[in-house]
mmCIF file of C-alpha atoms in Angstrom:
data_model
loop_
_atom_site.group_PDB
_atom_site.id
_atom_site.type_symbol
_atom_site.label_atom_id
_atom_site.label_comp_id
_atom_site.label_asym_id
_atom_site.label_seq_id
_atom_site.Cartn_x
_atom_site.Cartn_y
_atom_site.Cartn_z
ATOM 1 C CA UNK A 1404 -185.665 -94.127 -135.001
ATOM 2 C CA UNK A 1405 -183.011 -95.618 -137.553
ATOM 3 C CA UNK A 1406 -182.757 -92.042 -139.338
ATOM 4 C CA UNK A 1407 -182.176 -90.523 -136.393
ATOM 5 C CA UNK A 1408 -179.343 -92.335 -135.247
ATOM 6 C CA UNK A 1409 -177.384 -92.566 -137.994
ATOM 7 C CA UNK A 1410 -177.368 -88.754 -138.719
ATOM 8 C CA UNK A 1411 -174.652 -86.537 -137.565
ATOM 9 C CA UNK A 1412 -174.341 -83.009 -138.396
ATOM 10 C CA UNK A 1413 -170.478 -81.489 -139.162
ATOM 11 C CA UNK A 1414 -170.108 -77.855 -139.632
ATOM 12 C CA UNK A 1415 -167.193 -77.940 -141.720
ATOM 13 C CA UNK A 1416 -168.527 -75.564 -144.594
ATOM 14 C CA UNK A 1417 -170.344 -73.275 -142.311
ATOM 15 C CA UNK A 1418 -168.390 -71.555 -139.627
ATOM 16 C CA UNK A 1419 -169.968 -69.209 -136.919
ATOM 17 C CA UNK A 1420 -169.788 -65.964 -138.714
ATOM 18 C CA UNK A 1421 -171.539 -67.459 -141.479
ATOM 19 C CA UNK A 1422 -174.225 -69.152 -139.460
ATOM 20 C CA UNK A 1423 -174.694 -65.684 -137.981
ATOM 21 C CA UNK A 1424 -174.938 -63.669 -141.157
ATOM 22 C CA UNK A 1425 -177.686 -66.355 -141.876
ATOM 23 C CA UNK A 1426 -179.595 -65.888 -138.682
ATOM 24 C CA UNK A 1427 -179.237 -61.809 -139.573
ATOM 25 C CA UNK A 1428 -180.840 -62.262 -142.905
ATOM 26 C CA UNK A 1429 -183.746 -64.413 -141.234
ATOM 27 C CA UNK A 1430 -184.195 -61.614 -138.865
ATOM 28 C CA UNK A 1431 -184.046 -58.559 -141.382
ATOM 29 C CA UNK A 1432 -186.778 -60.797 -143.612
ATOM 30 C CA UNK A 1433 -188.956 -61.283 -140.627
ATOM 31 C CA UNK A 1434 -188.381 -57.648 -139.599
ATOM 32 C CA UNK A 1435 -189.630 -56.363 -143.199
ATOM 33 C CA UNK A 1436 -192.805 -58.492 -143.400
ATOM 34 C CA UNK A 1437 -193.853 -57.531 -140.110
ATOM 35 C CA UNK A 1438 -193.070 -53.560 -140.826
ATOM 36 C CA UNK A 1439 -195.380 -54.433 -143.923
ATOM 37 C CA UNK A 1440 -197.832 -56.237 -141.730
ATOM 38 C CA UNK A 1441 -197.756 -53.413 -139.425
ATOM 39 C CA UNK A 1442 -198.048 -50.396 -141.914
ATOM 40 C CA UNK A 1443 -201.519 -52.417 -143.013
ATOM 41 C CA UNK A 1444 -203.106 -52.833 -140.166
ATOM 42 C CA UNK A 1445 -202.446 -49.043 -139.443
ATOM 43 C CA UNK A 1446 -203.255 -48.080 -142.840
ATOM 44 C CA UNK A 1447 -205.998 -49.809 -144.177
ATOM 45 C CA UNK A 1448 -207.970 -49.894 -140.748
ATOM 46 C CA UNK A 1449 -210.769 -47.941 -139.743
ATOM 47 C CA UNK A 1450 -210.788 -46.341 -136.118
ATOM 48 C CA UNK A 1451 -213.902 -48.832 -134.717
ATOM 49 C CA UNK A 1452 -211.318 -52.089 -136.080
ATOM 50 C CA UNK A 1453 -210.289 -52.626 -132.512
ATOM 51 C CA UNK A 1454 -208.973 -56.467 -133.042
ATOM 52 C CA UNK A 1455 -206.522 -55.695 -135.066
ATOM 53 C CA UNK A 1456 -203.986 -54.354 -132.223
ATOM 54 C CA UNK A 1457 -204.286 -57.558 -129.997
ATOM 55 C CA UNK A 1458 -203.549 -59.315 -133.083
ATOM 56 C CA UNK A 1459 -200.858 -57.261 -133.751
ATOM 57 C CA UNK A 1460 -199.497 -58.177 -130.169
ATOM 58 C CA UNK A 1461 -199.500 -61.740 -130.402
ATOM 59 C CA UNK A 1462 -197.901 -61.280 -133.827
ATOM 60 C CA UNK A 1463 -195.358 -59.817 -132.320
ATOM 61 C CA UNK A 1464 -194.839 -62.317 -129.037
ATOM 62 C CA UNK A 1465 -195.105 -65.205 -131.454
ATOM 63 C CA UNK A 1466 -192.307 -63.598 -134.050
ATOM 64 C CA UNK A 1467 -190.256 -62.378 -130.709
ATOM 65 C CA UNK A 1468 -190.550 -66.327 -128.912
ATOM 66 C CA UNK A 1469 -189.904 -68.162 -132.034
ATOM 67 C CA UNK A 1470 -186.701 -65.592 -133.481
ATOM 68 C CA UNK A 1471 -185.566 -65.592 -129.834
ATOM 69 C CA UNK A 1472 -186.069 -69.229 -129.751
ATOM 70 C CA UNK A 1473 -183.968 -69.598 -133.174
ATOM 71 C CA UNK A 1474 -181.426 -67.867 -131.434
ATOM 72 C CA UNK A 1475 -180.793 -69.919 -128.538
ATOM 73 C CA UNK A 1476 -180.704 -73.247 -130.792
ATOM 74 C CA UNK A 1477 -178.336 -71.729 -132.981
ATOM 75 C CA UNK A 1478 -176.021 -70.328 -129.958
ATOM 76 C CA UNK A 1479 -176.340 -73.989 -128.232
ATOM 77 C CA UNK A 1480 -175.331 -75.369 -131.597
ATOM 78 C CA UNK A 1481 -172.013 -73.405 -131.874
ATOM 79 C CA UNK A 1482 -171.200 -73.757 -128.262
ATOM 80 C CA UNK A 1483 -171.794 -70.076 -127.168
ATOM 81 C CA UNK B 670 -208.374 -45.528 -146.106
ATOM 82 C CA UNK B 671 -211.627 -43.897 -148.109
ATOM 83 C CA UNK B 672 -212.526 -40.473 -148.155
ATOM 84 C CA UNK B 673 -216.424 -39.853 -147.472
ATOM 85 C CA UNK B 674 -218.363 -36.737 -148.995
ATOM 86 C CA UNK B 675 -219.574 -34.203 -146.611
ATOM 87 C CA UNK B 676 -222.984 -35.670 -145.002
ATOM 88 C CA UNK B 677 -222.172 -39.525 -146.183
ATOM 89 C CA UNK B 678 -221.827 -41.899 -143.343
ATOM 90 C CA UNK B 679 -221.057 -45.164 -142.690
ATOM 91 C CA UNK B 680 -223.890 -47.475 -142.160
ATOM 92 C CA UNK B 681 -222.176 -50.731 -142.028
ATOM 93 C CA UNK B 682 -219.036 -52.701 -142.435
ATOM 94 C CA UNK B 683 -219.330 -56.264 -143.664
ATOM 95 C CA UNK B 684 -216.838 -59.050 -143.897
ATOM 96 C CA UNK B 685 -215.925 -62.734 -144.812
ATOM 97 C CA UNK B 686 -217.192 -64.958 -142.119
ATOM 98 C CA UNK B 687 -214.470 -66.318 -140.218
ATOM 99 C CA UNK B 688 -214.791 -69.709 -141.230
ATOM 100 C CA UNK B 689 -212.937 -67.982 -145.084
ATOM 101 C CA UNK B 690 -210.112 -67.733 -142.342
ATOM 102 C CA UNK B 691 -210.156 -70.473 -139.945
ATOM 103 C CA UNK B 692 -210.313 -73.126 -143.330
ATOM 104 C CA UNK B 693 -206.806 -71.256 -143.744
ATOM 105 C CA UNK B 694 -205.418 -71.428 -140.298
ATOM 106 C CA UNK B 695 -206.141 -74.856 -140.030
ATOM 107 C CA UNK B 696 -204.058 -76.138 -142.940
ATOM 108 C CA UNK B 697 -201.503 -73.846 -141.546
ATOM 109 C CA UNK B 698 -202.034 -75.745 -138.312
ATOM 110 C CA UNK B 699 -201.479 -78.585 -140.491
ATOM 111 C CA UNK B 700 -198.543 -77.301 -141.468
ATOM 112 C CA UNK B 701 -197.025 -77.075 -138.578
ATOM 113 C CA UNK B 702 -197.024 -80.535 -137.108
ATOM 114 C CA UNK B 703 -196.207 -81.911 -141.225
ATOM 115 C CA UNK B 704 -192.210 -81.895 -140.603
ATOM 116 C CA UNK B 705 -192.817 -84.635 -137.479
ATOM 117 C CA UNK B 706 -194.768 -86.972 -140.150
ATOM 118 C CA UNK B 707 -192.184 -86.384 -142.772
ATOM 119 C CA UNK B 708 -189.073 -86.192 -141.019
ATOM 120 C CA UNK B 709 -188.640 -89.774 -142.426
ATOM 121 C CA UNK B 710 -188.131 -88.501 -145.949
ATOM 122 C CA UNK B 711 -187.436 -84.962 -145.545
ATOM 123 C CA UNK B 712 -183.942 -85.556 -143.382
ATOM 124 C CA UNK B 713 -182.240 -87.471 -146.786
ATOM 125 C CA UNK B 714 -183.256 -84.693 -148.649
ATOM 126 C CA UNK B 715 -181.363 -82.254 -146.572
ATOM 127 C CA UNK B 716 -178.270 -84.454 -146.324
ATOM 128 C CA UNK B 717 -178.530 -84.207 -150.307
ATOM 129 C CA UNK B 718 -179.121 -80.803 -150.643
ATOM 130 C CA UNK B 719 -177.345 -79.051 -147.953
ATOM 131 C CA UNK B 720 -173.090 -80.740 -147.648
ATOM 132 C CA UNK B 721 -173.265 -79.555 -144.061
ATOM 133 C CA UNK B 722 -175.690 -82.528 -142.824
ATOM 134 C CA UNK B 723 -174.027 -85.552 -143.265
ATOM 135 C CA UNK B 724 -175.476 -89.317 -142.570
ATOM 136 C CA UNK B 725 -173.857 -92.605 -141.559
ATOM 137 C CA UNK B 726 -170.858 -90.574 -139.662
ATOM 138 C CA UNK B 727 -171.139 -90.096 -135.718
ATOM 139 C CA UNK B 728 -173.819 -89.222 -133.973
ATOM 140 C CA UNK B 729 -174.079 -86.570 -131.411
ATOM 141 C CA UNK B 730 -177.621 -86.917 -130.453
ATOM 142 C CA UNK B 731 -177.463 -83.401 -128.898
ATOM 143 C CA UNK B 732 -176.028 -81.235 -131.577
ATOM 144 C CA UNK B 733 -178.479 -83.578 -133.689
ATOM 145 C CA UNK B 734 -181.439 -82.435 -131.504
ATOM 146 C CA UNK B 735 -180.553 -78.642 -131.539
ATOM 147 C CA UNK B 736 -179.913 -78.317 -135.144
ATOM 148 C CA UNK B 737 -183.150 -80.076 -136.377
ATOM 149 C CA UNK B 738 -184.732 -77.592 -133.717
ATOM 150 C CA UNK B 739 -183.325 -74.955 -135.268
ATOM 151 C CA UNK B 740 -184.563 -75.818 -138.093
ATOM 152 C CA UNK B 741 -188.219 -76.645 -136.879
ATOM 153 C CA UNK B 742 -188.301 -73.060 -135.408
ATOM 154 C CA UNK B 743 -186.961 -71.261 -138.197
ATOM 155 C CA UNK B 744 -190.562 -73.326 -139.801
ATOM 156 C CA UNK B 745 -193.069 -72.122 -137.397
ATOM 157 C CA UNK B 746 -191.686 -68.598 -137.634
ATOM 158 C CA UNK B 747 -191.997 -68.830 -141.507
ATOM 159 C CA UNK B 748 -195.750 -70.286 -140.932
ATOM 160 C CA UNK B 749 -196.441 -67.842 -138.263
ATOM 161 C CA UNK B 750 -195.909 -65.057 -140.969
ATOM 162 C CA UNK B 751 -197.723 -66.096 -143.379
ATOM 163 C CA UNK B 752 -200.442 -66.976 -140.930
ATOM 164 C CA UNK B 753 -200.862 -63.296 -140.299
ATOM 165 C CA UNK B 754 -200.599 -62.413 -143.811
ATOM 166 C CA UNK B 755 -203.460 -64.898 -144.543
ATOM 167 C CA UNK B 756 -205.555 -63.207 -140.889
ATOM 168 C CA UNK B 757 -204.290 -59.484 -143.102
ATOM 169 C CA UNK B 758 -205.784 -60.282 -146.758
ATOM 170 C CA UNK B 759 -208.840 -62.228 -144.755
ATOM 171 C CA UNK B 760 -209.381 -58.867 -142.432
ATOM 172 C CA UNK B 761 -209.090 -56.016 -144.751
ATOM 173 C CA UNK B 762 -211.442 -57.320 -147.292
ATOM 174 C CA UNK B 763 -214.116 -55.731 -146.441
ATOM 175 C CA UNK B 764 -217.663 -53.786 -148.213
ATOM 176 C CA UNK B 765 -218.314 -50.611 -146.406
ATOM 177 C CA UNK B 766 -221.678 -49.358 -147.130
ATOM 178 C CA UNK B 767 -222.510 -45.386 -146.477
ATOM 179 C CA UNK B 768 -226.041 -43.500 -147.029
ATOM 180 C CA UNK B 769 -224.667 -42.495 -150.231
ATOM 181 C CA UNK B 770 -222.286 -45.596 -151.697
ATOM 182 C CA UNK B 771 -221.082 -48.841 -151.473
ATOM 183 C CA UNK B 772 -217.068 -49.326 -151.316
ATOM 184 C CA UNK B 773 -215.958 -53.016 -152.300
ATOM 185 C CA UNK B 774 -212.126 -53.060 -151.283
ATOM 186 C CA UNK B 775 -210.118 -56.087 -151.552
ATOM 187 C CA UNK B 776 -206.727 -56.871 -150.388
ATOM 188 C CA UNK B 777 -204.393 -59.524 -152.457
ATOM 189 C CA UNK B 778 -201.830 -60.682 -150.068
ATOM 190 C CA UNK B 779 -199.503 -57.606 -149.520
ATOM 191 C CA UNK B 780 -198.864 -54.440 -151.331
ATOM 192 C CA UNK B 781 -202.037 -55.270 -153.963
ATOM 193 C CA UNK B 782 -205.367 -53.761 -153.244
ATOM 194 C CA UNK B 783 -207.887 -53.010 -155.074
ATOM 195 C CA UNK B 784 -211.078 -50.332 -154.253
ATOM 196 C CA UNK B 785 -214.582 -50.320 -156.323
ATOM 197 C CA UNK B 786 -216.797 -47.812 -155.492
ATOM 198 C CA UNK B 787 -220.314 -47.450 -156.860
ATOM 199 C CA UNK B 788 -223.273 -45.337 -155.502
ATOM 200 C CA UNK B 789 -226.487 -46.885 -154.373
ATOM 201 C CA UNK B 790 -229.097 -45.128 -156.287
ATOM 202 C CA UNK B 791 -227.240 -47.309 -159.756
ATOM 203 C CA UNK B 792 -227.934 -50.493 -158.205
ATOM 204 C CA UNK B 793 -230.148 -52.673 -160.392
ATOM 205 C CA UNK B 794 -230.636 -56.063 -158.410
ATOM 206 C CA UNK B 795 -229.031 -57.795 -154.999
ATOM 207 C CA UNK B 796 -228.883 -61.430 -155.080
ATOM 208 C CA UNK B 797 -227.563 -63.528 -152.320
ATOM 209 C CA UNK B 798 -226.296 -67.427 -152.968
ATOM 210 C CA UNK B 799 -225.165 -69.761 -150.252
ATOM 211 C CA UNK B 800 -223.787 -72.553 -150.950
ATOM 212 C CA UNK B 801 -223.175 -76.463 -149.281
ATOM 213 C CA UNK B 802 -224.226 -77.710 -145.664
ATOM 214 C CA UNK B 803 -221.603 -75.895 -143.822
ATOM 215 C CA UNK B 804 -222.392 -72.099 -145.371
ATOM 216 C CA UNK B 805 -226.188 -72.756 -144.814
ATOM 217 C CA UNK B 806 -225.291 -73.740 -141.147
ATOM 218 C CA UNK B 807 -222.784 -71.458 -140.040
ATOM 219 C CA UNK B 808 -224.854 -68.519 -142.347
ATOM 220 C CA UNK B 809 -222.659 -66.663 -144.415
ATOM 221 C CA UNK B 810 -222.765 -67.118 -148.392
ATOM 222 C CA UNK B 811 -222.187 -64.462 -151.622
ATOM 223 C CA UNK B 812 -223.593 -61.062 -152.133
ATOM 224 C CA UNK B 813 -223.951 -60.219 -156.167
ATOM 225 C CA UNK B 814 -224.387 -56.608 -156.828
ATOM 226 C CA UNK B 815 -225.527 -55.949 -160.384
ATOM 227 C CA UNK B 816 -225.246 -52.031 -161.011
ATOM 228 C CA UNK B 817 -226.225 -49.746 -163.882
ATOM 229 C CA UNK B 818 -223.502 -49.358 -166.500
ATOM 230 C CA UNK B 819 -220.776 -52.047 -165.520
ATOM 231 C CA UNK B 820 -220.288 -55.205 -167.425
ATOM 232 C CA UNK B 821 -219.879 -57.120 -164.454
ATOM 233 C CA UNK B 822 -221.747 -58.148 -161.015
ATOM 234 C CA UNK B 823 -219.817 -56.973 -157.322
ATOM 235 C CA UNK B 824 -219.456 -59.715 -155.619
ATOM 236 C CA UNK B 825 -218.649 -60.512 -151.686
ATOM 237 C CA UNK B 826 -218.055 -63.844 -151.400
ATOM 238 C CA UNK B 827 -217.826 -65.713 -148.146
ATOM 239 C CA UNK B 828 -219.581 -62.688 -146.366
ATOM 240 C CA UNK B 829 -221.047 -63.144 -143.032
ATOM 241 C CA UNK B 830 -224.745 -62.864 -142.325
ATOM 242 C CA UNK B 831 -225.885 -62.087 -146.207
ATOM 243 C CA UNK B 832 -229.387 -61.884 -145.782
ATOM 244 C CA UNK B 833 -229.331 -59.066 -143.096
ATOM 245 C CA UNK B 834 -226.676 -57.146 -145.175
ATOM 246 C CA UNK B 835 -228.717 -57.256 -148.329
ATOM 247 C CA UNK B 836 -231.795 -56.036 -146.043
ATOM 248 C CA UNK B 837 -229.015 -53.148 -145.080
ATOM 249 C CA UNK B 838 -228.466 -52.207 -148.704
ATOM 250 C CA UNK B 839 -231.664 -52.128 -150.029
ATOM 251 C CA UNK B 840 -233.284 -50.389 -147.316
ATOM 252 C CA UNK B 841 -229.797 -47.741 -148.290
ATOM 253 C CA UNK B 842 -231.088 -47.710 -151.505
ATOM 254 C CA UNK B 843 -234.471 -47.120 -151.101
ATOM 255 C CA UNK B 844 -233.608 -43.944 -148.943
ATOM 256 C CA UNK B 845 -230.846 -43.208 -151.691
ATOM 257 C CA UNK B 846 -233.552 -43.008 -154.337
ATOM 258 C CA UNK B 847 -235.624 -41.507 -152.822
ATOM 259 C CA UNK B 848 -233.468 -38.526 -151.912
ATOM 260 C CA UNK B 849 -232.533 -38.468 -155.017
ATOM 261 C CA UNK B 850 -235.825 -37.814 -156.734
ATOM 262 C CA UNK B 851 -236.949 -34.725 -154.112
ATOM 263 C CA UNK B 852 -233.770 -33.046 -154.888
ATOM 264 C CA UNK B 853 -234.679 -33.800 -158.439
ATOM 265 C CA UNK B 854 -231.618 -36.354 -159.760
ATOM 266 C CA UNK B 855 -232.922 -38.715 -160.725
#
């Protein structure tokens, strides 16, 4: 595709540290909403509410592949 | 969550029907795939917005590819949230009725909740509405509580299996009432 091609990325505003204070902010907002999600579902449950814990699990695989995943690209895109 | 009196039990738990949540999930699904339909536009927006992206200068097809993966995985993860946030507010809505009462509690999002409690033996009239081909099919529909004293009706909406829960609470309040009157309440 035309777009594609004739797109290049320079990093000349952003150097690593930055792009890694970035990635730390990301992570601290993910970490709060899921310590929110998580005081819920152990709050507001009642003892018989067994789905919620495998849901909590694959919260917590999805948030862990797609943050670790966020990671790597970032990493890859500094040259690290 | 809710504190029951001595000798009040729980007779059932009722909730939205999952089809409240899977309309949601969907258009999250939706979502999802929307930045490979509107890359087209959304790329010259970013190379306006953000200095760092620059077009018309070389290309580097892999740096390209990384950073717009970055990018598409710092999307899901933001979808993913709010995914469960949507499965949270959808889950913990929920109308517990006990031998004794009726708790309506209602989550909004995060942090905002909201608990009604009234007691069987002031309900007045239990109407159930469904409404449209899918709600008839799939059988869930609204549950309007109209009590003695408040200005408005309760009301479950989206709830799962109405008729059987409004069998539930009026054979509750039958037995309600009619402890009441042989211990002389009412």
């Amino acid at each position: 595709m035309d777009f594609v091609q004739n797109l290049s990325i320079s990093f000349g505003s952003f150097d690593t540290q930055t792009w890694f204070i970035a990635l730390g902010i990301l992570a601290l907002i993910v970490g709060l909403f899921t310590i929110a999600l998580l005081f819920h579902w152990w709050k507001y449950t009642f003892t018989g509410d067994v789905v919620v814990w495998p849901m909590a699990l694959l919260y917590i695989v999805g948030v862990a592949i797609l943050l670790g995943g966020a990671t790597f690209e970032l990493l890859t895109l500094l040259g690290i | 969550m809710i504190r029951l009196d001595p000798g009040e039990n729980i007779i059932i738990k009722a909730r939205k029907h999952w089809f409240i949540f899977a309309i949601e999930a969907i258009f999250i699904g939706i979502m999802a795939f929307a930045p490979w339909f509107f890359a087209e536009w959304l790329i010259p927006f970013f190379e306006s917005t953000f200095s760092f992206i620059e077009l018309g200068q070389n290309v580097d097809p892999d740096m390209l590819s990384t950073a717009l993966t970055l990018a598409y995985v710092t999307w899901l993860l933001i979808l993913w949230i709010f995914l469960f946030v949507l499965w949270t507010d959808y889950y913990l809505d929920v109308w517990v009725v006990t031998n004794k009462r009726i708790f309506d509690i209602e989550q909004f999002g995060l942090f905002r909740r909201g608990v009604s409690v009234f007691r069987l033996n002031r309900i007045q009239d239990l109407t159930i509405e469904t409404h449209g081909l899918i709600a008839t099919v799939l059988g869930f529909g609204d549950i309007h509580v109209q009590t003695a004293g408040a200005d408005e009706d309760f009301i479950m909406k989206g709830i799962r299996n109405p008729v059987r829960i409004k069998r539930i609470i009026h054979k509750a309040h039958e037995k309600a009432l009619k402890k009441y009157r042989e211990e002389g309440i009412v």
